[in-house]
Amino acid sequence: MSRLVMKFGGTSVASLSKMRSVTSKIQKEVENGNQVILVVSAMAGTTDELIGKVTQISPLYDAREYDVIVSSGENVSAGLIALLLQSMGINARSWQGWQIPMKTTDDHSNARIKEINIKNLQEKFFLGMQVAVIAGFQGISDNGRITTLGRGGSDTTAVALAAAFGAHRCDIYTDVDGVFTTDPKITPNAQKLERISYEEMLELASLGAKVLQTRSVELAMNYKVKLRVLNSFTNGSGTLVCDEEDIMEKSIVSGITFSRDEAKVTIVGIRDKPGMAGSVFHYLSQANINVDMIIQNISEDGLADVTFSCPTSQVNAARKSLEKGKADKAFNYAKLVEDKQVAKISIVGIGMRSHSGVAQTMFKTLGEENINIKVISTSEIKISVLVDGKYLELAVQALHEAFELGRALA
Ligand code: ASP
Ligand code: MG
């Protein structure tokens, strides 16, 4: 019997009527002879509302209780969908993370899956269960406490279950038709991609595309889980996230993504001598700052400016850690300059490995639009730039055009 994982996001289970309409997709897969492992998110808006309640009590909440509260949204959707499926004559049963059990680390609010014991579920399938409805996003630590997997974590629940069961595919149902060349809200002629490689999807997700949790893509890549992103309310084929070898036509640039959640910090007037950068980034890493882009400008008087980017929410912590480094006399600097009005724009494509001139096209295009590039970083398959936030739309549109993404892909 073949096994299929289906995951429905918050907008797909936002109301009883939405739930009813997605159950027909589930019924179809059951009728096709699949054992269905169904992962559900909380009803749209629920998780945010629960987080709001927690932070109202105290901004310095106990993370273990946060997880108890915030994971509860998924329990409600799982129970409701199970009831709806039962009313259609389908043998369905809901499962919370701890009941499986889905074992995780004890990093509350951002736990990682360690191990899934599928014995209980397998037994129930053997005894006639047709659909196991699983509350996404949650697990249990070695201490027996409830954990959650970070925002968007239901995607990771789904991929992990697909890997554990050796499912033939993991279908992620959402409110868009698939993965697009860029956000259609910004560039109306953005195209849906038929296929995208794990590696590209991983870059897109970690650079700001919200369609899949980054960790779920990482897991799919490691366990070679065939992942499909598709719309809950239409009948399109979606986008298949798969191995590079399964993609016939490799485009140079597959997608453009962006993030407004990035800020730029410049350390002005730091001594230009060996060990300085090591010391600065030691302090930043001690404070768990996710530094992304880095540049250093050397001036003639033996001083340098070091600029880095990090999530906007971490700027205060970054400043504090640098002030601490200065107070400890680990390094000295004249001042810190922060810029939160920036946007990071990235182009991603496996074809970049074998094509030259991609960076040149990107920089020239931005130049022609009079958009100044503040910081650049590259990897084998992506180029990111930081620009003034007010140019985000213009930059994305111009790059989408320059790389012919509106037409070339189907
Ligand atoms: N409900 C959780 C969230 O909103 C998990 C998920 O939907 O994947 O982040
Ligand atoms: Mg999501």
CSV table of C-alpha atoms and ligand atoms in Angstrom, one decimal:
chain,number,residue,atom,x,y,z
A,1,MET,CA,0.0,0.0,0.0
A,2,SER,CA,1.4,3.4,-0.8
A,3,ARG,CA,1.8,6.1,1.7
A,4,LEU,CA,1.3,9.7,1.2
A,5,VAL,CA,1.8,12.7,3.4
A,6,MET,CA,-0.6,15.6,2.9
A,7,LYS,CA,-0.1,18.8,4.9
A,8,PHE,CA,-2.6,21.6,5.1
A,9,GLY,CA,-1.6,25.1,6.2
A,10,GLY,CA,-3.5,27.6,8.3
A,11,THR,CA,-5.4,29.2,5.4
A,12,SER,CA,-6.5,25.7,4.2
A,13,VAL,CA,-8.2,24.9,7.6
A,14,ALA,CA,-9.2,28.5,8.4
A,15,SER,CA,-12.9,27.6,9.0
A,16,LEU,CA,-15.2,24.6,9.0
A,17,SER,CA,-16.2,25.3,5.5
A,18,LYS,CA,-12.6,25.5,4.3
A,19,MET,CA,-11.9,22.2,6.1
A,20,ARG,CA,-14.9,20.6,4.4
A,21,SER,CA,-13.6,21.6,1.0
A,22,VAL,CA,-10.1,20.2,1.6
A,23,THR,CA,-11.5,16.9,2.9
A,24,SER,CA,-12.6,16.0,-0.6
A,25,LYS,CA,-8.9,16.0,-1.6
A,26,ILE,CA,-8.1,13.7,1.2
A,27,GLN,CA,-11.0,11.4,0.4
A,28,LYS,CA,-9.7,11.1,-3.2
A,29,GLU,CA,-6.3,10.0,-2.0
A,30,VAL,CA,-7.8,7.4,0.3
A,31,GLU,CA,-10.0,6.1,-2.6
A,32,ASN,CA,-6.8,5.9,-4.7
A,33,GLY,CA,-5.5,3.3,-2.2
A,34,ASN,CA,-3.2,5.5,-0.1
A,35,GLN,CA,-2.6,5.4,3.6
A,36,VAL,CA,-2.7,9.1,4.3
A,37,ILE,CA,-0.6,10.8,7.0
A,38,LEU,CA,-2.3,14.1,7.2
A,39,VAL,CA,-0.5,17.0,8.9
A,40,VAL,CA,-2.4,20.1,9.9
A,41,SER,CA,-1.5,23.6,11.0
A,42,ALA,CA,-3.6,25.7,13.4
A,43,MET,CA,-6.5,27.6,11.9
A,44,ALA,CA,-5.2,30.8,10.2
A,45,GLY,CA,-4.4,33.6,12.8
A,46,THR,CA,-4.7,31.2,15.8
A,47,THR,CA,-1.0,30.9,16.5
A,48,ASP,CA,-0.4,34.7,16.3
A,49,GLU,CA,-3.4,35.2,18.6
A,50,LEU,CA,-2.0,32.7,21.1
A,51,ILE,CA,1.5,34.2,21.0
A,52,GLY,CA,-0.2,37.6,21.6
A,53,LYS,CA,-1.8,36.3,24.8
A,54,VAL,CA,1.5,34.9,26.0
A,55,THR,CA,3.4,38.1,25.5
A,56,GLN,CA,0.6,40.1,27.1
A,57,ILE,CA,1.3,38.3,30.4
A,58,SER,CA,5.0,38.9,30.2
A,59,PRO,CA,7.5,39.6,27.5
A,60,LEU,CA,9.9,37.4,29.5
A,61,TYR,CA,7.6,34.3,29.4
A,62,ASP,CA,8.6,30.8,30.4
A,63,ALA,CA,9.3,29.1,27.1
A,64,ARG,CA,7.9,25.7,28.3
A,65,GLU,CA,4.5,27.3,28.9
A,66,TYR,CA,4.7,29.2,25.6
A,67,ASP,CA,5.0,25.8,23.8
A,68,VAL,CA,2.0,24.4,25.7
A,69,ILE,CA,-0.2,27.3,24.7
A,70,VAL,CA,1.1,28.0,21.2
A,71,SER,CA,0.9,24.3,20.2
A,72,SER,CA,-2.7,24.1,21.1
A,73,GLY,CA,-4.0,25.6,17.8
A,74,GLU,CA,-2.9,22.5,15.9
A,75,ASN,CA,-4.8,20.2,18.3
A,76,VAL,CA,-8.1,21.9,17.5
A,77,SER,CA,-7.6,21.6,13.7
A,78,ALA,CA,-6.5,18.0,14.0
A,79,GLY,CA,-9.6,17.0,16.0
A,80,LEU,CA,-12.0,18.9,13.8
A,81,ILE,CA,-10.6,17.4,10.6
A,82,ALA,CA,-10.7,13.9,12.1
A,83,LEU,CA,-14.4,14.4,13.0
A,84,LEU,CA,-15.2,15.7,9.5
A,85,LEU,CA,-13.4,12.7,7.9
A,86,GLN,CA,-15.3,10.3,10.2
A,87,SER,CA,-18.6,11.9,9.2
A,88,MET,CA,-17.7,11.0,5.6
A,89,GLY,CA,-17.2,7.4,6.5
A,90,ILE,CA,-13.4,7.5,6.6
A,91,ASN,CA,-11.5,5.8,9.4
A,92,ALA,CA,-9.6,8.7,10.8
A,93,ARG,CA,-7.9,9.4,14.1
A,94,SER,CA,-6.1,12.5,15.4
A,95,TRP,CA,-2.7,12.4,17.0
A,96,GLN,CA,-0.8,15.0,19.0
A,97,GLY,CA,3.0,15.1,18.8
A,98,TRP,CA,3.6,13.5,22.1
A,99,GLN,CA,1.2,10.6,21.3
A,100,ILE,CA,3.2,9.5,18.3
A,101,PRO,CA,5.8,10.2,19.9
A,102,MET,CA,7.6,12.9,17.9
A,103,LYS,CA,10.8,13.3,20.0
A,104,THR,CA,12.6,16.7,19.9
A,105,THR,CA,15.4,18.6,21.5
A,106,ASP,CA,14.4,20.8,24.4
A,107,ASP,CA,15.0,24.1,22.6
A,108,HIS,CA,11.6,25.4,23.4
A,109,SER,CA,9.9,27.4,20.7
A,110,ASN,CA,12.5,26.3,18.2
A,111,ALA,CA,13.0,22.5,18.9
A,112,ARG,CA,14.5,20.1,16.4
A,113,ILE,CA,13.1,16.7,15.7
A,114,LYS,CA,15.4,13.9,17.0
A,115,GLU,CA,13.4,10.8,16.4
A,116,ILE,CA,10.0,9.6,15.4
A,117,ASN,CA,8.7,6.3,16.5
A,118,ILE,CA,6.2,5.2,14.0
A,119,LYS,CA,5.3,1.9,15.6
A,120,ASN,CA,2.0,3.2,17.2
A,121,LEU,CA,0.8,4.7,13.9
A,122,GLN,CA,1.8,1.7,11.9
A,123,GLU,CA,-0.2,-0.6,14.2
A,124,LYS,CA,-3.3,1.6,13.8
A,125,PHE,CA,-2.9,1.6,10.0
A,126,PHE,CA,-2.6,-2.2,10.2
A,127,LEU,CA,-5.9,-2.3,12.2
A,128,GLY,CA,-7.7,-0.3,9.6
A,129,MET,CA,-7.0,3.4,10.2
A,130,GLN,CA,-7.1,5.1,6.8
A,131,VAL,CA,-6.0,8.6,7.8
A,132,ALA,CA,-3.8,9.6,10.7
A,133,VAL,CA,-4.5,13.3,11.4
A,134,ILE,CA,-1.4,14.7,13.0
A,135,ALA,CA,-1.1,18.0,14.8
A,136,GLY,CA,1.9,19.7,13.1
A,137,PHE,CA,4.5,21.9,14.7
A,138,GLN,CA,4.7,20.1,18.0
A,139,GLY,CA,6.7,17.4,19.8
A,140,ILE,CA,7.9,16.2,23.1
A,141,SER,CA,11.3,16.6,24.8
A,142,ASP,CA,13.3,14.0,26.7
A,143,ASN,CA,11.9,15.7,29.9
A,144,GLY,CA,8.4,15.0,28.7
A,145,ARG,CA,7.5,18.6,28.1
A,146,ILE,CA,5.7,19.8,25.0
A,147,THR,CA,7.9,21.5,22.4
A,148,THR,CA,7.2,23.5,19.2
A,149,LEU,CA,9.4,23.5,16.0
A,150,GLY,CA,9.5,27.2,15.2
A,151,ARG,CA,7.1,29.3,13.1
A,152,GLY,CA,6.0,27.4,10.0
A,153,GLY,CA,7.1,24.2,11.7
A,154,SER,CA,4.2,22.0,10.4
A,155,ASP,CA,6.1,21.8,7.1
A,156,THR,CA,8.9,20.1,9.0
A,157,THR,CA,6.5,17.8,10.8
A,158,ALA,CA,5.2,16.7,7.4
A,159,VAL,CA,8.6,16.1,5.8
A,160,ALA,CA,9.9,14.3,8.8
A,161,LEU,CA,6.9,11.9,8.8
A,162,ALA,CA,7.3,11.4,5.0
A,163,ALA,CA,11.0,10.4,5.7
A,164,ALA,CA,10.1,8.1,8.6
A,165,PHE,CA,7.3,6.3,6.7
A,166,GLY,CA,9.2,6.2,3.4
A,167,ALA,CA,6.2,8.0,1.8
A,168,HIS,CA,6.2,8.2,-1.9
A,169,ARG,CA,5.6,12.0,-1.7
A,170,CYS,CA,4.9,14.8,0.7
A,171,ASP,CA,2.2,17.2,-0.6
A,172,ILE,CA,2.2,20.7,1.0
A,173,TYR,CA,-1.2,22.3,0.4
A,174,THR,CA,-1.3,26.0,0.8
A,175,ASP,CA,-3.0,29.2,-0.5
A,176,VAL,CA,-0.8,29.7,-3.6
A,177,ASP,CA,-0.4,27.6,-6.7
A,178,GLY,CA,3.2,26.7,-6.1
A,179,VAL,CA,6.6,28.2,-6.0
A,180,PHE,CA,7.0,31.3,-8.2
A,181,THR,CA,9.9,33.0,-9.9
A,182,THR,CA,9.2,35.9,-7.5
A,183,ASP,CA,6.2,37.2,-5.5
A,184,PRO,CA,3.3,37.8,-8.0
A,185,LYS,CA,2.1,40.6,-5.7
A,186,ILE,CA,5.2,42.6,-6.8
A,187,THR,CA,5.7,41.2,-10.3
A,188,PRO,CA,2.3,40.2,-11.8
A,189,ASN,CA,4.0,38.2,-14.6
A,190,ALA,CA,5.9,36.0,-12.1
A,191,GLN,CA,5.7,32.4,-13.3
A,192,LYS,CA,4.9,29.3,-11.4
A,193,LEU,CA,7.8,26.9,-11.5
A,194,GLU,CA,7.0,23.2,-12.5
A,195,ARG,CA,10.2,22.0,-10.7
A,196,ILE,CA,12.8,23.5,-8.5
A,197,SER,CA,15.9,21.8,-7.0
A,198,TYR,CA,16.2,21.2,-3.2
A,199,GLU,CA,19.3,23.5,-3.1
A,200,GLU,CA,17.5,26.4,-4.8
A,201,MET,CA,14.5,26.0,-2.7
A,202,LEU,CA,16.7,26.0,0.4
A,203,GLU,CA,18.3,29.2,-0.6
A,204,LEU,CA,14.9,30.8,-1.5
A,205,ALA,CA,13.3,29.7,1.8
A,206,SER,CA,16.2,30.9,3.9
A,207,LEU,CA,16.4,34.2,2.0
A,208,GLY,CA,12.8,35.2,2.6
A,209,ALA,CA,10.4,33.1,0.5
A,210,LYS,CA,7.7,32.1,3.1
A,211,VAL,CA,6.2,29.2,1.3
A,212,LEU,CA,8.1,26.5,3.1
A,213,GLN,CA,10.0,26.4,6.4
A,214,THR,CA,13.7,26.3,5.7
A,215,ARG,CA,14.2,23.3,7.9
A,216,SER,CA,11.6,21.3,6.1
A,217,VAL,CA,13.5,21.8,2.8
A,218,GLU,CA,16.8,20.8,4.5
A,219,LEU,CA,15.2,17.7,5.8
A,220,ALA,CA,13.6,16.8,2.4
A,221,MET,CA,17.0,17.3,0.7
A,222,ASN,CA,18.8,15.1,3.2
A,223,TYR,CA,16.2,12.3,3.1
A,224,LYS,CA,15.3,12.7,-0.6
A,225,VAL,CA,11.7,13.3,0.1
A,226,LYS,CA,9.8,14.3,-3.0
A,227,LEU,CA,8.1,17.5,-1.9
A,228,ARG,CA,5.2,19.1,-3.8
A,229,VAL,CA,3.8,22.6,-3.1
A,230,LEU,CA,0.2,23.1,-4.3
A,231,ASN,CA,-3.0,25.0,-3.9
A,232,SER,CA,-5.7,23.6,-1.6
A,233,PHE,CA,-8.5,25.1,-3.5
A,234,THR,CA,-7.6,24.5,-7.2
A,235,ASN,CA,-6.5,21.5,-9.2
A,236,GLY,CA,-3.1,22.6,-10.5
A,237,SER,CA,0.0,20.5,-10.5
A,238,GLY,CA,1.9,22.8,-8.1
A,239,THR,CA,5.7,22.8,-7.9
A,240,LEU,CA,7.8,19.7,-7.3
A,241,VAL,CA,10.9,20.3,-5.2
A,242,CYS,CA,13.3,17.6,-6.3
A,243,ASP,CA,16.8,16.5,-7.1
A,244,GLU,CA,18.7,18.6,-9.6
A,245,GLU,CA,19.1,15.6,-11.9
A,246,ASP,CA,15.3,15.4,-12.2
A,247,ILE,CA,15.2,18.9,-13.8
A,248,MET,CA,15.7,18.8,-17.5
A,249,GLU,CA,16.0,22.5,-18.3
A,250,LYS,CA,18.2,24.2,-15.7
A,251,SER,CA,17.7,28.0,-15.8
A,252,ILE,CA,20.5,30.3,-14.8
A,253,VAL,CA,18.3,32.2,-12.4
A,254,SER,CA,15.3,30.3,-11.1
A,255,GLY,CA,13.9,32.8,-8.6
A,256,ILE,CA,14.2,36.2,-7.0
A,257,THR,CA,13.5,36.6,-3.3
A,258,PHE,CA,13.6,39.4,-0.9
A,259,SER,CA,13.4,40.3,2.8
A,260,ARG,CA,12.7,43.5,4.6
A,261,ASP,CA,13.7,42.0,7.9
A,262,GLU,CA,17.4,42.7,7.4
A,263,ALA,CA,19.4,45.6,8.9
A,264,LYS,CA,22.8,46.9,8.3
A,265,VAL,CA,25.3,47.8,11.1
A,266,THR,CA,28.6,49.6,10.5
A,267,ILE,CA,31.4,49.6,13.0
A,268,VAL,CA,33.2,52.8,12.2
A,269,GLY,CA,36.9,53.3,12.9
A,270,ILE,CA,38.1,50.0,14.2
A,271,ARG,CA,41.9,49.3,14.2
A,272,ASP,CA,43.0,47.5,11.1
A,273,LYS,CA,45.2,44.8,12.5
A,274,PRO,CA,45.2,40.9,12.7
A,275,GLY,CA,42.6,39.4,14.9
A,276,MET,CA,40.1,42.3,14.9
A,277,ALA,CA,37.5,40.7,12.8
A,278,GLY,CA,37.9,37.5,14.8
A,279,SER,CA,37.3,39.3,18.0
A,280,VAL,CA,34.2,41.3,16.7
A,281,PHE,CA,32.5,38.2,15.3
A,282,HIS,CA,33.3,36.3,18.4
A,283,TYR,CA,31.3,38.8,20.5
A,284,LEU,CA,28.5,38.7,17.9
A,285,SER,CA,28.3,34.9,17.9
A,286,GLN,CA,28.3,34.8,21.7
A,287,ALA,CA,25.1,36.9,21.5
A,288,ASN,CA,23.7,34.4,18.8
A,289,ILE,CA,23.5,37.1,16.1
A,290,ASN,CA,22.8,35.7,12.7
A,291,VAL,CA,25.3,37.6,10.6
A,292,ASP,CA,24.7,37.3,6.9
A,293,MET,CA,26.6,39.7,4.8
A,294,ILE,CA,30.0,41.3,5.7
A,295,ILE,CA,32.2,43.9,4.1
A,296,GLN,CA,35.3,45.7,5.3
A,297,ASN,CA,36.6,49.0,4.0
A,298,ILE,CA,40.2,50.0,4.9
A,299,SER,CA,41.2,53.6,5.2
A,300,GLU,CA,44.7,54.9,5.1
A,301,ASP,CA,45.2,55.8,8.7
A,302,GLY,CA,45.2,52.2,9.9
A,303,LEU,CA,41.5,52.2,10.7
A,304,ALA,CA,38.8,50.2,9.0
A,305,ASP,CA,35.0,50.2,8.8
A,306,VAL,CA,33.3,46.8,9.2
A,307,THR,CA,29.7,46.5,8.0
A,308,PHE,CA,27.5,43.5,8.5
A,309,SER,CA,23.8,42.6,8.1
A,310,CYS,CA,21.6,40.7,10.5
A,311,PRO,CA,17.9,40.3,11.2
A,312,THR,CA,16.3,43.7,12.2
A,313,SER,CA,15.1,42.1,15.4
A,314,GLN,CA,18.7,41.4,16.5
A,315,VAL,CA,20.1,44.8,16.0
A,316,ASN,CA,19.8,45.8,19.7
A,317,ALA,CA,21.4,42.6,20.8
A,318,ALA,CA,24.2,43.1,18.3
A,319,ARG,CA,24.8,46.7,19.5
A,320,LYS,CA,25.0,45.5,23.1
A,321,SER,CA,27.4,42.7,22.3
A,322,LEU,CA,29.7,45.1,20.5
A,323,GLU,CA,29.6,47.6,23.4
A,324,LYS,CA,30.5,44.8,25.6
A,325,GLY,CA,33.5,43.9,23.4
A,326,LYS,CA,34.6,47.6,23.6
A,327,ALA,CA,34.1,47.7,27.4
A,328,ASP,CA,36.2,44.5,27.7
A,329,LYS,CA,38.9,46.2,25.6
A,330,ALA,CA,38.8,43.3,23.1
A,331,PHE,CA,38.6,46.0,20.4
A,332,ASN,CA,37.9,49.7,20.0
A,333,TYR,CA,35.8,51.7,17.5
A,334,ALA,CA,34.7,55.3,17.0
A,335,LYS,CA,30.9,54.6,16.7
A,336,LEU,CA,28.2,52.2,15.5
A,337,VAL,CA,25.9,53.2,12.7
A,338,GLU,CA,22.6,51.3,12.2
A,339,ASP,CA,20.4,51.3,9.1
A,340,LYS,CA,17.1,49.5,9.4
A,341,GLN,CA,15.6,50.9,6.2
A,342,VAL,CA,17.2,48.3,3.9
A,343,ALA,CA,16.0,45.4,1.9
A,344,LYS,CA,17.9,42.3,0.9
A,345,ILE,CA,17.3,41.1,-2.7
A,346,SER,CA,18.6,37.7,-3.8
A,347,ILE,CA,18.8,35.9,-7.1
A,348,VAL,CA,19.0,32.1,-6.9
A,349,GLY,CA,19.8,29.5,-9.6
A,350,ILE,CA,21.9,26.3,-10.0
A,351,GLY,CA,22.8,27.5,-13.5
A,352,MET,CA,25.0,30.1,-11.9
A,353,ARG,CA,27.6,27.4,-11.3
A,354,SER,CA,28.3,27.1,-14.9
A,355,HIS,CA,27.5,30.5,-16.3
A,356,SER,CA,29.6,33.7,-15.9
A,357,GLY,CA,28.2,37.2,-16.1
A,358,VAL,CA,25.3,36.7,-13.8
A,359,ALA,CA,26.6,39.2,-11.2
A,360,GLN,CA,27.4,41.7,-13.9
A,361,THR,CA,23.8,41.5,-15.2
A,362,MET,CA,22.4,42.0,-11.7
A,363,PHE,CA,24.6,44.9,-10.8
A,364,LYS,CA,24.2,46.6,-14.2
A,365,THR,CA,20.4,46.3,-14.0
A,366,LEU,CA,20.3,47.9,-10.6
A,367,GLY,CA,22.7,50.6,-11.7
A,368,GLU,CA,20.5,51.4,-14.7
A,369,GLU,CA,17.6,52.0,-12.3
A,370,ASN,CA,19.8,54.2,-10.2
A,371,ILE,CA,19.7,51.8,-7.2
A,372,ASN,CA,22.8,51.9,-5.1
A,373,ILE,CA,24.1,48.6,-3.8
A,374,LYS,CA,25.2,48.8,-0.1
A,375,VAL,CA,26.4,45.3,0.5
A,376,ILE,CA,26.9,42.2,-1.6
A,377,SER,CA,27.3,38.6,-0.7
A,378,THR,CA,27.4,35.5,-2.9
A,379,SER,CA,27.4,31.7,-2.7
A,380,GLU,CA,27.7,29.2,-5.5
A,381,ILE,CA,24.1,29.5,-6.5
A,382,LYS,CA,23.0,32.9,-5.2
A,383,ILE,CA,23.8,36.6,-5.2
A,384,SER,CA,22.4,38.9,-2.6
A,385,VAL,CA,22.5,42.6,-2.4
A,386,LEU,CA,21.4,45.1,0.3
A,387,VAL,CA,19.6,48.2,-1.1
A,388,ASP,CA,17.6,51.1,0.2
A,389,GLY,CA,14.3,49.6,1.3
A,390,LYS,CA,12.2,52.0,-0.8
A,391,TYR,CA,13.6,50.5,-4.0
A,392,LEU,CA,12.6,46.9,-3.2
A,393,GLU,CA,9.7,46.7,-5.7
A,394,LEU,CA,11.6,48.4,-8.5
A,395,ALA,CA,14.7,46.3,-8.0
A,396,VAL,CA,12.7,43.0,-8.0
A,397,GLN,CA,10.8,44.0,-11.1
A,398,ALA,CA,13.9,45.1,-13.0
A,399,LEU,CA,15.8,41.9,-12.2
A,400,HIS,CA,12.8,39.7,-13.0
A,401,GLU,CA,12.8,41.4,-16.4
A,402,ALA,CA,16.5,41.3,-16.9
A,403,PHE,CA,16.7,37.6,-16.3
A,404,GLU,CA,13.6,37.0,-18.5
A,405,LEU,CA,11.8,35.1,-15.8
A,406,GLY,CA,8.4,36.2,-16.9
A,407,ARG,CA,8.6,34.3,-20.2
A,408,ALA,CA,11.3,31.8,-20.2
A,409,LEU,CA,9.9,29.4,-17.7
A,410,ALA,CA,6.8,27.2,-17.8
B,1,ASP,N1,0.8,27.2,13.4
B,1,ASP,C1,2.3,27.4,13.4
B,1,ASP,C2,2.6,28.7,12.8
B,1,ASP,O1,1.8,29.5,12.5
B,1,ASP,C3,3.0,26.3,12.6
B,1,ASP,C4,2.6,26.2,11.1
B,1,ASP,O2,1.6,26.7,10.7
B,1,ASP,O3,3.4,25.6,10.4
B,1,ASP,O4,3.8,29.1,12.7
B,2,MG,MG,3.6,27.8,6.4
